[in-house]
Structures are given as structure tokens and as C-alpha cells.
Short mmCIF file of C-alpha atoms and ligand atoms in Angstrom, two decimals:
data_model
loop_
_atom_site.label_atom_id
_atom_site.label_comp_id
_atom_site.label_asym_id
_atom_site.label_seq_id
_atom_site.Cartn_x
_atom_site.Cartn_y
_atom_site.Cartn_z
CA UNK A 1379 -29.83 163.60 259.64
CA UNK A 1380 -33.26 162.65 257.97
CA UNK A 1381 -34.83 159.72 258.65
CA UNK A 1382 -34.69 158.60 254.94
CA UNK A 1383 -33.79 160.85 251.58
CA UNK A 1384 -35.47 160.19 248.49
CA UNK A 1385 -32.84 158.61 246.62
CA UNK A 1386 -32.86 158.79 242.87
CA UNK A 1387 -29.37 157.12 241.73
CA UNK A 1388 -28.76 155.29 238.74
CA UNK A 1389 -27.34 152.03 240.81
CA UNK A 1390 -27.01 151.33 243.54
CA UNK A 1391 -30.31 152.28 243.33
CA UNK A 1392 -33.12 152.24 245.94
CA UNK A 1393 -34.34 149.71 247.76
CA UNK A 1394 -37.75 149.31 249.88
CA UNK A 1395 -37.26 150.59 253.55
CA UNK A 1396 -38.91 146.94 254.94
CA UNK A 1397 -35.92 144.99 253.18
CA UNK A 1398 -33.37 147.18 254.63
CA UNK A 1399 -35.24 146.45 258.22
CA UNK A 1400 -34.78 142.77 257.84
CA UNK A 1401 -31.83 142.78 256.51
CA UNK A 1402 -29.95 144.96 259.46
CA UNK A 1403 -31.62 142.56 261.96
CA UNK A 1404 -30.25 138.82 259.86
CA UNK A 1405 -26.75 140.62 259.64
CA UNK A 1406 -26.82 140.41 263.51
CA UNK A 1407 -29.07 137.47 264.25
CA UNK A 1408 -30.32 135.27 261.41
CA UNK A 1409 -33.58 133.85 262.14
CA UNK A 1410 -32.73 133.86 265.97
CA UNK A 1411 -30.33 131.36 265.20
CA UNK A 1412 -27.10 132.83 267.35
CA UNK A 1413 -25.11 133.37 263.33
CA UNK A 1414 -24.73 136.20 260.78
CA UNK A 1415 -26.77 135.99 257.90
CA UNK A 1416 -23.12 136.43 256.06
CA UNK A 1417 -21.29 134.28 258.49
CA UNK A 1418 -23.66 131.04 257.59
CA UNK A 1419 -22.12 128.73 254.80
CA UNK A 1420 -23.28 128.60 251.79
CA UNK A 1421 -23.85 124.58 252.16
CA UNK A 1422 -25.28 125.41 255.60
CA UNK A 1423 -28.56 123.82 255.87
CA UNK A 1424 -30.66 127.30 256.69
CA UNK A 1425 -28.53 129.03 253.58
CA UNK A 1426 -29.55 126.39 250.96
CA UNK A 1427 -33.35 127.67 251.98
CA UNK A 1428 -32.37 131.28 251.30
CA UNK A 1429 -31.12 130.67 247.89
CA UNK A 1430 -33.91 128.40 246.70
CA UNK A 1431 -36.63 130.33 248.12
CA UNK A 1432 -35.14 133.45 245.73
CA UNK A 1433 -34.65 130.90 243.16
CA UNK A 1434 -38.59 129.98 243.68
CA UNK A 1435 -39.50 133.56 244.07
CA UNK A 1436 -37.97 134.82 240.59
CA UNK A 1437 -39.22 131.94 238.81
CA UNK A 1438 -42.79 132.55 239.97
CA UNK A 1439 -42.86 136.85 239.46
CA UNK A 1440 -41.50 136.61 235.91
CA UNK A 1441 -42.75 133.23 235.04
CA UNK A 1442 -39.80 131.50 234.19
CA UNK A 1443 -40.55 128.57 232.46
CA UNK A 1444 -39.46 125.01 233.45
CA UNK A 1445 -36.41 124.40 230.79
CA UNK A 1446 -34.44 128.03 232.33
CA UNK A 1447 -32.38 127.71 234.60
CA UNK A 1448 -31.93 131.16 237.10
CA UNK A 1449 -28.21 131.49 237.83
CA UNK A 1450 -26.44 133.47 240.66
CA UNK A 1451 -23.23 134.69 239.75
CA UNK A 1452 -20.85 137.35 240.42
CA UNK A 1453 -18.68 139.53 238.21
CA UNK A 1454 -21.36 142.26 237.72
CA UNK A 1455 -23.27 142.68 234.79
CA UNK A 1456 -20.35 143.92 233.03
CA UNK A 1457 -18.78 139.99 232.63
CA UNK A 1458 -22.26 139.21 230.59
CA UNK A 1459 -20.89 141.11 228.05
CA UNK A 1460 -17.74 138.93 227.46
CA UNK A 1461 -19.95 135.56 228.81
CA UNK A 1462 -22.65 135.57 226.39
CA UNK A 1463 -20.48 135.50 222.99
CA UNK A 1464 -17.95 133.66 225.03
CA UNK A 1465 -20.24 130.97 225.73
CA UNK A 1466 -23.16 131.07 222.55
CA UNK A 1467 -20.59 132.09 219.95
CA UNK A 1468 -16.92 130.82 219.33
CA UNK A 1469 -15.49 129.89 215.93
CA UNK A 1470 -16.72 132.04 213.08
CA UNK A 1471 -20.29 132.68 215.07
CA UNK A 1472 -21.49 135.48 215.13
CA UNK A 1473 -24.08 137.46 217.10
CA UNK A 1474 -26.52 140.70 216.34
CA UNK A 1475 -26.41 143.85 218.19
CA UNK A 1476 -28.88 146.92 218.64
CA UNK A 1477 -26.67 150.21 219.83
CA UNK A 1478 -28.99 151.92 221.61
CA UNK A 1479 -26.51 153.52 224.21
CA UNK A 1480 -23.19 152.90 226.47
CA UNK A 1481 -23.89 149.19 227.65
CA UNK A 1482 -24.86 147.99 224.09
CA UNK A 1483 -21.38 149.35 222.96
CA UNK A 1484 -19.24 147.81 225.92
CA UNK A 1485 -21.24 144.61 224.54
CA UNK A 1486 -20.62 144.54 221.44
CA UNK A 1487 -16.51 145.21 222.03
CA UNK A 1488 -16.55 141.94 224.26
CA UNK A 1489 -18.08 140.14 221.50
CA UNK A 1490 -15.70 141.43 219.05
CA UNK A 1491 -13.05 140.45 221.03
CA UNK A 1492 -14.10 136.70 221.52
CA UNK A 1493 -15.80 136.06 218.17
CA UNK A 1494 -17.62 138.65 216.03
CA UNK A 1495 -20.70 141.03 215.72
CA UNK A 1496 -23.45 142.72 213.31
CA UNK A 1497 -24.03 145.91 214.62
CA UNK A 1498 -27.63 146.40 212.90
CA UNK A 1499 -29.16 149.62 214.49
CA UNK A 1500 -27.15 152.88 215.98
CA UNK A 1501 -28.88 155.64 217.67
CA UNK A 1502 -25.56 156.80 218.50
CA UNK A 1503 -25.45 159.62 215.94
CA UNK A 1504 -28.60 161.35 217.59
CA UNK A 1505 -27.50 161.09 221.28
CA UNK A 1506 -29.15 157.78 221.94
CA UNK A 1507 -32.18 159.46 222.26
CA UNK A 1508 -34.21 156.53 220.84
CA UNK A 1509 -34.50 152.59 220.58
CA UNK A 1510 -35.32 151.49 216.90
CA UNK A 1511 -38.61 149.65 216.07
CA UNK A 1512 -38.38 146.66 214.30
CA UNK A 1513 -38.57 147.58 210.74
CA UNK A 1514 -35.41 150.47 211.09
CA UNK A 1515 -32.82 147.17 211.37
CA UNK A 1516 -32.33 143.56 209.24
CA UNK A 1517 -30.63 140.92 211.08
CA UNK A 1518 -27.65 138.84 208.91
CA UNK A 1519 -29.62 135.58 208.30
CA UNK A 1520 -26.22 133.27 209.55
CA UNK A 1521 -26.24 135.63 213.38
CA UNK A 1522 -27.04 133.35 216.21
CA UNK A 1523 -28.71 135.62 218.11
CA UNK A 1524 -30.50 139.47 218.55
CA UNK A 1525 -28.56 141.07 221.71
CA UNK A 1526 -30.22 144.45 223.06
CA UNK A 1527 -30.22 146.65 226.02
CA UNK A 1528 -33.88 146.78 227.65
CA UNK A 1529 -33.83 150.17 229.24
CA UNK A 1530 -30.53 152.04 228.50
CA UNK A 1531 -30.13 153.54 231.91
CA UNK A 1532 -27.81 156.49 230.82
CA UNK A 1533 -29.65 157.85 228.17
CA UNK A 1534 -33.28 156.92 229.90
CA UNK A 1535 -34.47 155.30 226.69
CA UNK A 1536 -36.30 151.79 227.10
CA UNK A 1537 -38.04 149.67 224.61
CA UNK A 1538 -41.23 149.54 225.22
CA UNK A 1539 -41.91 146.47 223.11
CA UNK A 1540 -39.55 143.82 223.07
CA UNK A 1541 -37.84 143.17 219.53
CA UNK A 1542 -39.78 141.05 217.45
CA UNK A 1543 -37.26 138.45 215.61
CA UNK A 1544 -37.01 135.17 214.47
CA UNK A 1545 -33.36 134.70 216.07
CA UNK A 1546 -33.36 134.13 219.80
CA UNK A 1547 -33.07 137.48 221.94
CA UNK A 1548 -30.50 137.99 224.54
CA UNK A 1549 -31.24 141.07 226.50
CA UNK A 1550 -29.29 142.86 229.43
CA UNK A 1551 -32.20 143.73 231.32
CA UNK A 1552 -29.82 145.58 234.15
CA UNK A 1553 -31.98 148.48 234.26
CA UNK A 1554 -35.97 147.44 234.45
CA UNK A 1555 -35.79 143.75 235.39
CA UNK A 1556 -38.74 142.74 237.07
CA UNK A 1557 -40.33 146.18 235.89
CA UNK A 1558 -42.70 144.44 233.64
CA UNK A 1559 -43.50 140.61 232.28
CA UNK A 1560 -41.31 138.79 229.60
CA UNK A 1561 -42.91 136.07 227.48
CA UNK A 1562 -39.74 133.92 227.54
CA UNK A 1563 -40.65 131.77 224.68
CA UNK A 1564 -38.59 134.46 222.75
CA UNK A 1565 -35.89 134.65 224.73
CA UNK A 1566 -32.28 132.20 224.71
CA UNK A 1567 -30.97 134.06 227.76
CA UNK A 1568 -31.44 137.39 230.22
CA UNK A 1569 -29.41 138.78 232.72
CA UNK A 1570 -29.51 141.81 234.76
CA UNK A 1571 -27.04 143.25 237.57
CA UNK A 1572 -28.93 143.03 241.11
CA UNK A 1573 -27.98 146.87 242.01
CA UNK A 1574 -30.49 148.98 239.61
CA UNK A 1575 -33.93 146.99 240.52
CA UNK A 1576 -33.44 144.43 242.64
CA UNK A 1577 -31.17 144.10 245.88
CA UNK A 1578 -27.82 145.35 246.30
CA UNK A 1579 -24.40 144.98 244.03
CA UNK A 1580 -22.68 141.62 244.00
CA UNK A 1581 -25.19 139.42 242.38
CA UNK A 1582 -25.81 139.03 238.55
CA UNK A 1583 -28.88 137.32 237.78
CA UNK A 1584 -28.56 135.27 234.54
CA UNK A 1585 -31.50 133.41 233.06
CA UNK A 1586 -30.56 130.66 230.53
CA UNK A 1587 -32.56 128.17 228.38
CA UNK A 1588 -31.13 124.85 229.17
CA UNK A 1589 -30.53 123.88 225.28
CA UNK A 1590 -28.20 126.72 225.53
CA UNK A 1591 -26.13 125.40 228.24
CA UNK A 1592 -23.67 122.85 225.92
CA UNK A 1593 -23.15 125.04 223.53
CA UNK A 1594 -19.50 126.63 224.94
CA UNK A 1595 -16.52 125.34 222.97
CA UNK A 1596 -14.04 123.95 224.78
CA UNK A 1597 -11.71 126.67 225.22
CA UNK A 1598 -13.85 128.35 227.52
CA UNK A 1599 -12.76 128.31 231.47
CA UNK A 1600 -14.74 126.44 234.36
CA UNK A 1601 -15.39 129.90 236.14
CA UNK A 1602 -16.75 131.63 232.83
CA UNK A 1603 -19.21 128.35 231.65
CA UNK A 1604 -22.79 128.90 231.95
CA UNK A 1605 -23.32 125.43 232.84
CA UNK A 1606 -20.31 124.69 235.78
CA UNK A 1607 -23.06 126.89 237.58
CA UNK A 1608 -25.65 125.63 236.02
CA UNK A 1609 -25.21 122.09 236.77
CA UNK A 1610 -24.45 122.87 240.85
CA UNK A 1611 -27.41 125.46 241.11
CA UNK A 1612 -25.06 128.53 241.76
CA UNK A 1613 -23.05 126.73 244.63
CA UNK A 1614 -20.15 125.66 242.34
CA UNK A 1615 -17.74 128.49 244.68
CA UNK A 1616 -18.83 130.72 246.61
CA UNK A 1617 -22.48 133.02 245.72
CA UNK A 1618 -22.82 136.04 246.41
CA UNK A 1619 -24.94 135.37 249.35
CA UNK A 1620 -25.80 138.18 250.81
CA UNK A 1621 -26.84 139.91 247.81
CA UNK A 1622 -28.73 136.93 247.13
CA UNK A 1623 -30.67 136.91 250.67
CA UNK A 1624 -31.61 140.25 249.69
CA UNK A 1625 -32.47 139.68 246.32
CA UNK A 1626 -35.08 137.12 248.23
CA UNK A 1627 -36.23 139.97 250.05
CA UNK A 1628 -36.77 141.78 247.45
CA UNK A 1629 -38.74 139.31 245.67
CA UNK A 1630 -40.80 138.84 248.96
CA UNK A 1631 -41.98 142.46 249.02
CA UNK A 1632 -42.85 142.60 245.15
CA UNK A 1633 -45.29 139.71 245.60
CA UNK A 1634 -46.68 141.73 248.52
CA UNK A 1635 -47.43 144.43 246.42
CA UNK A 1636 -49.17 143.34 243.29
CA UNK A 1637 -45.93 141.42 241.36
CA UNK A 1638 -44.56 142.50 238.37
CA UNK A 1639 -48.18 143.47 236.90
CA UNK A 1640 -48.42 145.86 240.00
CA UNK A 1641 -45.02 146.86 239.66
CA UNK A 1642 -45.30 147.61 235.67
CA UNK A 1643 -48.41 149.82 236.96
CA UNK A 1644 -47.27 151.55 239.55
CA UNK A 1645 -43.71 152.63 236.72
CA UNK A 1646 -46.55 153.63 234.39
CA UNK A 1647 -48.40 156.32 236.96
CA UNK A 1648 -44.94 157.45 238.29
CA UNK A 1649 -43.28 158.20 235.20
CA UNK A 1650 -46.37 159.58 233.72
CA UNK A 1651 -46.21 162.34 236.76
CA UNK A 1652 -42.66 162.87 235.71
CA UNK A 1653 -43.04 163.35 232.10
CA UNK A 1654 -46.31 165.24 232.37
CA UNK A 1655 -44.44 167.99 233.97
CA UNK A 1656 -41.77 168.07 231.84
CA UNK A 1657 -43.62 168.38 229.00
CA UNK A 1658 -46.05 170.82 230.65
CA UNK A 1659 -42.78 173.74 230.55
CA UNK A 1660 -40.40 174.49 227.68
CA UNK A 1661 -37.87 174.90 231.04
CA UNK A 1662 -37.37 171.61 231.10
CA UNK A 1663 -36.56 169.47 228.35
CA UNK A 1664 -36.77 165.65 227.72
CA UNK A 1665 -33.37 163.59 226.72
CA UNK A 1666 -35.72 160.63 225.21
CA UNK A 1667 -37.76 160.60 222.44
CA UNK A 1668 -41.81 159.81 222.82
CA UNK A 1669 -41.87 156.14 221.84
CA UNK A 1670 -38.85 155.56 223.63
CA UNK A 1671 -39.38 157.15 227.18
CA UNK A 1672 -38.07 154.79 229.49
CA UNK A 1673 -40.14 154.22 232.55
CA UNK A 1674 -36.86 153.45 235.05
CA UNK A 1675 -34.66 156.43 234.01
CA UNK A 1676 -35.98 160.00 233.26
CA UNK A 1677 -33.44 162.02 231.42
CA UNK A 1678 -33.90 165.91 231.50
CA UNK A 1679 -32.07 169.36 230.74
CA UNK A 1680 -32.48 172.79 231.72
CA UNK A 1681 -31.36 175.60 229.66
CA UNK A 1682 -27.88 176.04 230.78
CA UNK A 1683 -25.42 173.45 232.83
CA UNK A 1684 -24.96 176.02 234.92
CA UNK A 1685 -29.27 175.75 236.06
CA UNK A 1686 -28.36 172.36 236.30
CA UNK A 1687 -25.66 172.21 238.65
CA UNK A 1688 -27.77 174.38 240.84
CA UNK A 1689 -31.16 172.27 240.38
CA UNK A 1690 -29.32 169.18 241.34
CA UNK A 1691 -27.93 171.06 244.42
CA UNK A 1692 -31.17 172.29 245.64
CA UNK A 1693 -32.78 169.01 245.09
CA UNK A 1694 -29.89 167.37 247.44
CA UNK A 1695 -30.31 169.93 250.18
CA UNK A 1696 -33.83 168.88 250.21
CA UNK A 1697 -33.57 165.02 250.49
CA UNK A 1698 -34.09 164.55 246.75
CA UNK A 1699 -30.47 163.15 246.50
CA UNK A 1700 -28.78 161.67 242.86
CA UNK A 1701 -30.37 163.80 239.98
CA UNK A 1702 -27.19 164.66 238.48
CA UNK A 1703 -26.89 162.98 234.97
CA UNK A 1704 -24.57 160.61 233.77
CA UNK A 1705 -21.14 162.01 232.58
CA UNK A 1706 -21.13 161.29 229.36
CA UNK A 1707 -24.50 163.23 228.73
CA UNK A 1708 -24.49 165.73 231.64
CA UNK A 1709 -28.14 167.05 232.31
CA UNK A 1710 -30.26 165.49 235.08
CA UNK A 1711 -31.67 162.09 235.55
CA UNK A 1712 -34.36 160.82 237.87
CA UNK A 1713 -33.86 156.70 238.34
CA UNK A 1714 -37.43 155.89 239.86
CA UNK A 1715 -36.53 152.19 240.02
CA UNK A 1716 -39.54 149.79 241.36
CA UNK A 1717 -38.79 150.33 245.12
CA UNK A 1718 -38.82 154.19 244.47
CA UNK A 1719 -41.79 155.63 246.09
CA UNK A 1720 -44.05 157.70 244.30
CA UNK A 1721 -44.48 160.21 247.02
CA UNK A 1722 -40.81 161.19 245.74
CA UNK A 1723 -41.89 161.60 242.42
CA UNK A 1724 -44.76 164.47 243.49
CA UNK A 1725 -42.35 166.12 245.86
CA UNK A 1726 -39.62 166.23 242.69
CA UNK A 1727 -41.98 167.48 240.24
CA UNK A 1728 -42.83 170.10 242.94
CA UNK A 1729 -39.59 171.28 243.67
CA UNK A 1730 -38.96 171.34 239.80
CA UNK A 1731 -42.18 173.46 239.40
CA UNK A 1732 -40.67 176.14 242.42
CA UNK A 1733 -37.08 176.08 240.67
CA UNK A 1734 -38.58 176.88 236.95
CA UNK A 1735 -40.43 179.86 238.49
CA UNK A 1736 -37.56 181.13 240.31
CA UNK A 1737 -35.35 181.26 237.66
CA UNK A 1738 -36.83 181.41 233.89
C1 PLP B 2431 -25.40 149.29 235.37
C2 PLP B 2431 -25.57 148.56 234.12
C3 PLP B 2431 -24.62 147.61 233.67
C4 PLP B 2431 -23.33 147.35 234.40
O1 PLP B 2431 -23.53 146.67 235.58
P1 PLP B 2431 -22.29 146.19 236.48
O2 PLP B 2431 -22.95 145.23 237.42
O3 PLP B 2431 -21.75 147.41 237.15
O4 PLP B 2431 -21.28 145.54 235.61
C5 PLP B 2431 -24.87 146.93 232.51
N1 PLP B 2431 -26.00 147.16 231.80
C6 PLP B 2431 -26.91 148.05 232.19
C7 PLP B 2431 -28.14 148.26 231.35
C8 PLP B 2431 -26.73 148.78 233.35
O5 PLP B 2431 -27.65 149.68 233.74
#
């Protein structure tokens, strides 16, 4: 076996070789204290250090302002969909969405489920190859909120500018968190699954302005209120620890190299190797539109499935392992997350140059 593929899945996605170092050694010996990393409790003394160091860590990289609180719960991104509307809506509330792709419409189900939604923007009828700009949608003057997806990770679209709105955005930011800054004075809450950009599945972050927190009706559970976690810093049950520790870790090696600025770099010069070389052949063709690219995810086709198939096999039996697309759009997909090196990226768009010359 190699010593390490270039992985280039969705999520789990990859995750820089130093964490996974430190990690292996705190599963067996934490801090040369005798105990497990995950055999410590979570009231434990050494533990309560892990999870406010992260806490520290992710407030300083994206600048998380004083009145958010940074939550660590479980569930998976996937339970933000239901806890947002469950906890910001209720009644005859209702909240604004943005389709722009598979997550936004799991969303905006939840939401009709617990209270209801504006859909004002589709890009479902061409592919979800695009995110809308501002002036394409109106938001209903009585919505609470704007919900959108940052970077649609299926459909590797991503908006490059943040909505500009006078209602509060709520953004699943799954996909590129800690990709780029966020000027949270816009913002009522973000979340993002750990697995795409920053540690390992098992650990949602959720970042919530604290005006926000009293706002569930009473008919909400203790397990699914913002503030039950809110109010005992994530340590209400159980966390997620692990994936928290690692999270920390993760945060540890962004500051080392450059922060988010150095990290939003670094996505620009990457992708732009990526796209350059798609559009440099009419062999390969781009799933997003220009505007829209997303920096995380890059979406691609070659003329037949069939090319595909056997591109994506190649690739694997050369340590360029996960390009196969999502199902529900086939094609290939190149997830070139923040811990993705960019010495993968030249040895993909080399092996893409050999396979279009071997068989156009
Ligand atoms: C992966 C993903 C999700 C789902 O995350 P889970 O943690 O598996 O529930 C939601 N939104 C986006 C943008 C994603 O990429």
C-alpha cells in the first residue's frame, strides 16, 4: 500500500497528515497521561481544556464576535435543517429559502414540516448549475430570516459573495467553512458538519447569536433547543469529543498556515489550476457556471459516462482516489477541501491532460 493517496471525496473529506499523527498517538496515550484521548470524561479536568481551546481557536480564525455562542453538537448537519425553523420559527413564522441544490431542498422540507417556507430562488430547472445574485430573488417582507447553502457540494456551485439582505442570514456552511472570512454582523446563525472541512464526522458546529437563543416556543424538546447547549457550553450530555479534539487540531494547523486568509488563498490558486485546465479542452466540461464556480467542489464531465467510469478508475489506480460524482448528477467531482494539498491538484490535472490525449 502507498504511504498516503490523494484523496478527493466529498466528506469525509481530507484531513492534514500532521492531525492524523497526533491524533493516532492521544488515542493511545493522551498527553502522556496513562488515558485514551476517548476514554477521558468529558468533565475530566484535561477534556474541559480540549474543548475550550477549539472553542478559543474557532472564535479567533473566523472572528466570532463576543454575543455568538460556538456550539458542539451531534446529529450531523442534517438535524440543522429541522433545528433552525424548529427553534427561530414556530407558529405562523416563516423563513426564506434560496434552492441552489440537494441540501437547500432537504432544508426547506424540514421547515415545511415544522412551520413554513418562501422558496424565493430555484436553480433547480437548469441542473443547479448556478447560485442567484441578489437582484434574481425578493424576500416576503413578514420572513424571519434568508436561509442558503454556501457551497452546494454536489453540484460544486458556491456563492462567492454572501447574500446581501436586510433579514438575518442563516447559512449551512457544511461545505467551505473556514474556507474564507464571514463578517458576522449579517449573520443570526451558521452551522456546518465537521466531516467536509474540518475534522472528522460526529461533530456539527453551530454558531448562534445569543438574542437568538430564547426565541424557541415551548413545544420544542430539551435535546433539540439551541440554548440547553448553549447555556452548559456543549457539555449538557455527552459531545462528540473526539471529533471535537480533532476539530482543535484542525484549528491548530490552520493558524499554522496563514488562517482563513491563507486558507481562502491557497482555494483560490488550487481551483484556479483546476479550472484552467478544464477550460483549456472542450474534453472536459464544467458542471458550474462562471460566477458560480465553487472553490471546494469541482464538478466536471467527459463526453460519455462510459469515459467517465474509466477516468475515475484510472485516477484510483493511481492514488487519485474519490472523483466519481455524486449520484444524482453522475460526472466527476474533485473535493479539494482546505487540507487538500495542492501537489494533488497538479498531479490530477496531469493525469487528466494524459487521459484526454489518449482517448479524444
Ligand atoms: C454533507 C452536507 C450536509 C449533510 O451533512 P450530515 O452531517 O451528513 O448531515 C449538509 N449540507 C451540506 C452543504 C453538506 O455538504
Amino acid at each position: 500500500m502507498p504511504e498516503r493517496i490523494y484523496n478527493f471525496s466529498p466528506g469525509p473529506g481530507t484531513l492534514p497528515q500532521e492531525v492524523l499523527t497526533q491524533a493516532a498517538k492521544d488515542i493511545v496515550n493522551f498527553n502522556d497521561k496513562g488515558i485514551s484521548l476517548i476514554e477521558l470524561s468529558h468533565r475530566s479536568k484535561e477534556f474541559m481544556a480540549v474543548y475550550a481551546e477549539a472553542e478559543a481557536d474557532i472564535r479567533e480564525l473566523l472572528e466570532v464576535p463576543d454575543n455568538f455562542k460556538i456550539l458542539f453538537l451531534q446529529g450531523g448537519a442534517s438535524s440543522q435543517f429541522a433545528m433552525v425553523p424548529m427553534n427561530l420559527l414556530g407558529g405562523s413564522k416563516k423563513g426564506t429559502y434560496l434552492n441552489t441544490g440537494s441540501w437547500a431542498k432537504k432544508a426547506i422540507k424540514e421547515a415545511n414540516i415544522i412551520a413554513s417556507s418562501q422558496v424565493a430562488y430555484s436553480a433547480e430547472d437548469s441542473a443547479f448549475n448556478h447560485v442567484p445574485v441578489d437582484a434574481d430573488y425578493t424576500v416576503d417582507a413578514d420572513s424571519e430570516y434568508l436561509y442558503f447553502v454556501s457551497n452546494n457540494t454536489i453540484y460544486g456551485t458556491q456563492f462567492r459573495e454572501f447574500p446581501k439582505s436586510d433579514k438575518m442570514l442563516i447559512c449551512d456552511m457544511s461545505s467551505d467553512i473556514m474556507s474564507r472570512a464571514i463578517d458576522f454582523s449579517k449573520f443570526g446563525l451558521i452551522f456546518a458538519g465537521a466531516q467536509k472541512n474540518m475534522g472528522p464526522a460526529g461533530c456539527t458546529i453551530v454558531i448562534i447569536r445569543d438574542d437568538l437563543l430564547d426565541r424557541a416556543p415551548e413545544t420544542v424538546p430539551t435535546m433539540l433547543r439551541y440554548k440547553t447547549h448553549a447555556d452548559k457550553d456543549s457539555m449538557f450530555n455527552t459531545p462528540p469529543c473526539f471529533a471535537m479534539y480533532c476539530v482543535g487540531l484542525v484549528c491548530k494547523w490552520l493558524k499554522a498556515n496563514g488562517g482563513v486568509a491563507g486558507m481562502a488563498k491557497r482555494n483560490e490558486e488550487k481551483a484556479a489550476i483546476l479550472y484552467d485546465m478544464i477550460d483549456s479542452t472542450s474534453f472536459y466540461r464544467g458542471h458550474a457556471k462562471e460566477g458560480s464556480r465553487s472553490l471546494m467542489n469541482v464538478t466536471f464531465n467527459l463526453p460519455t459516462p462510459e469515459l467517465e467510469a474509466e477516468f475515475v478508475k484510472q485516477g484510483t489506480e493511481q492514488g487519485l482516489d474519490g472523483l466519481k460524482g455524486h449520484r444524482s448528477i453522475g460526472g466527476c467531482r474533485a473535493s479539494i477541501y482546505n487540507a487538500f494539498p495542492r501537489q494533488g491538484v497538479v498531479d490530477l490535472v496531469e493525469f487528466m491532460k494524459k487521459f484526454a490525449k489518449e482517448n479524444s
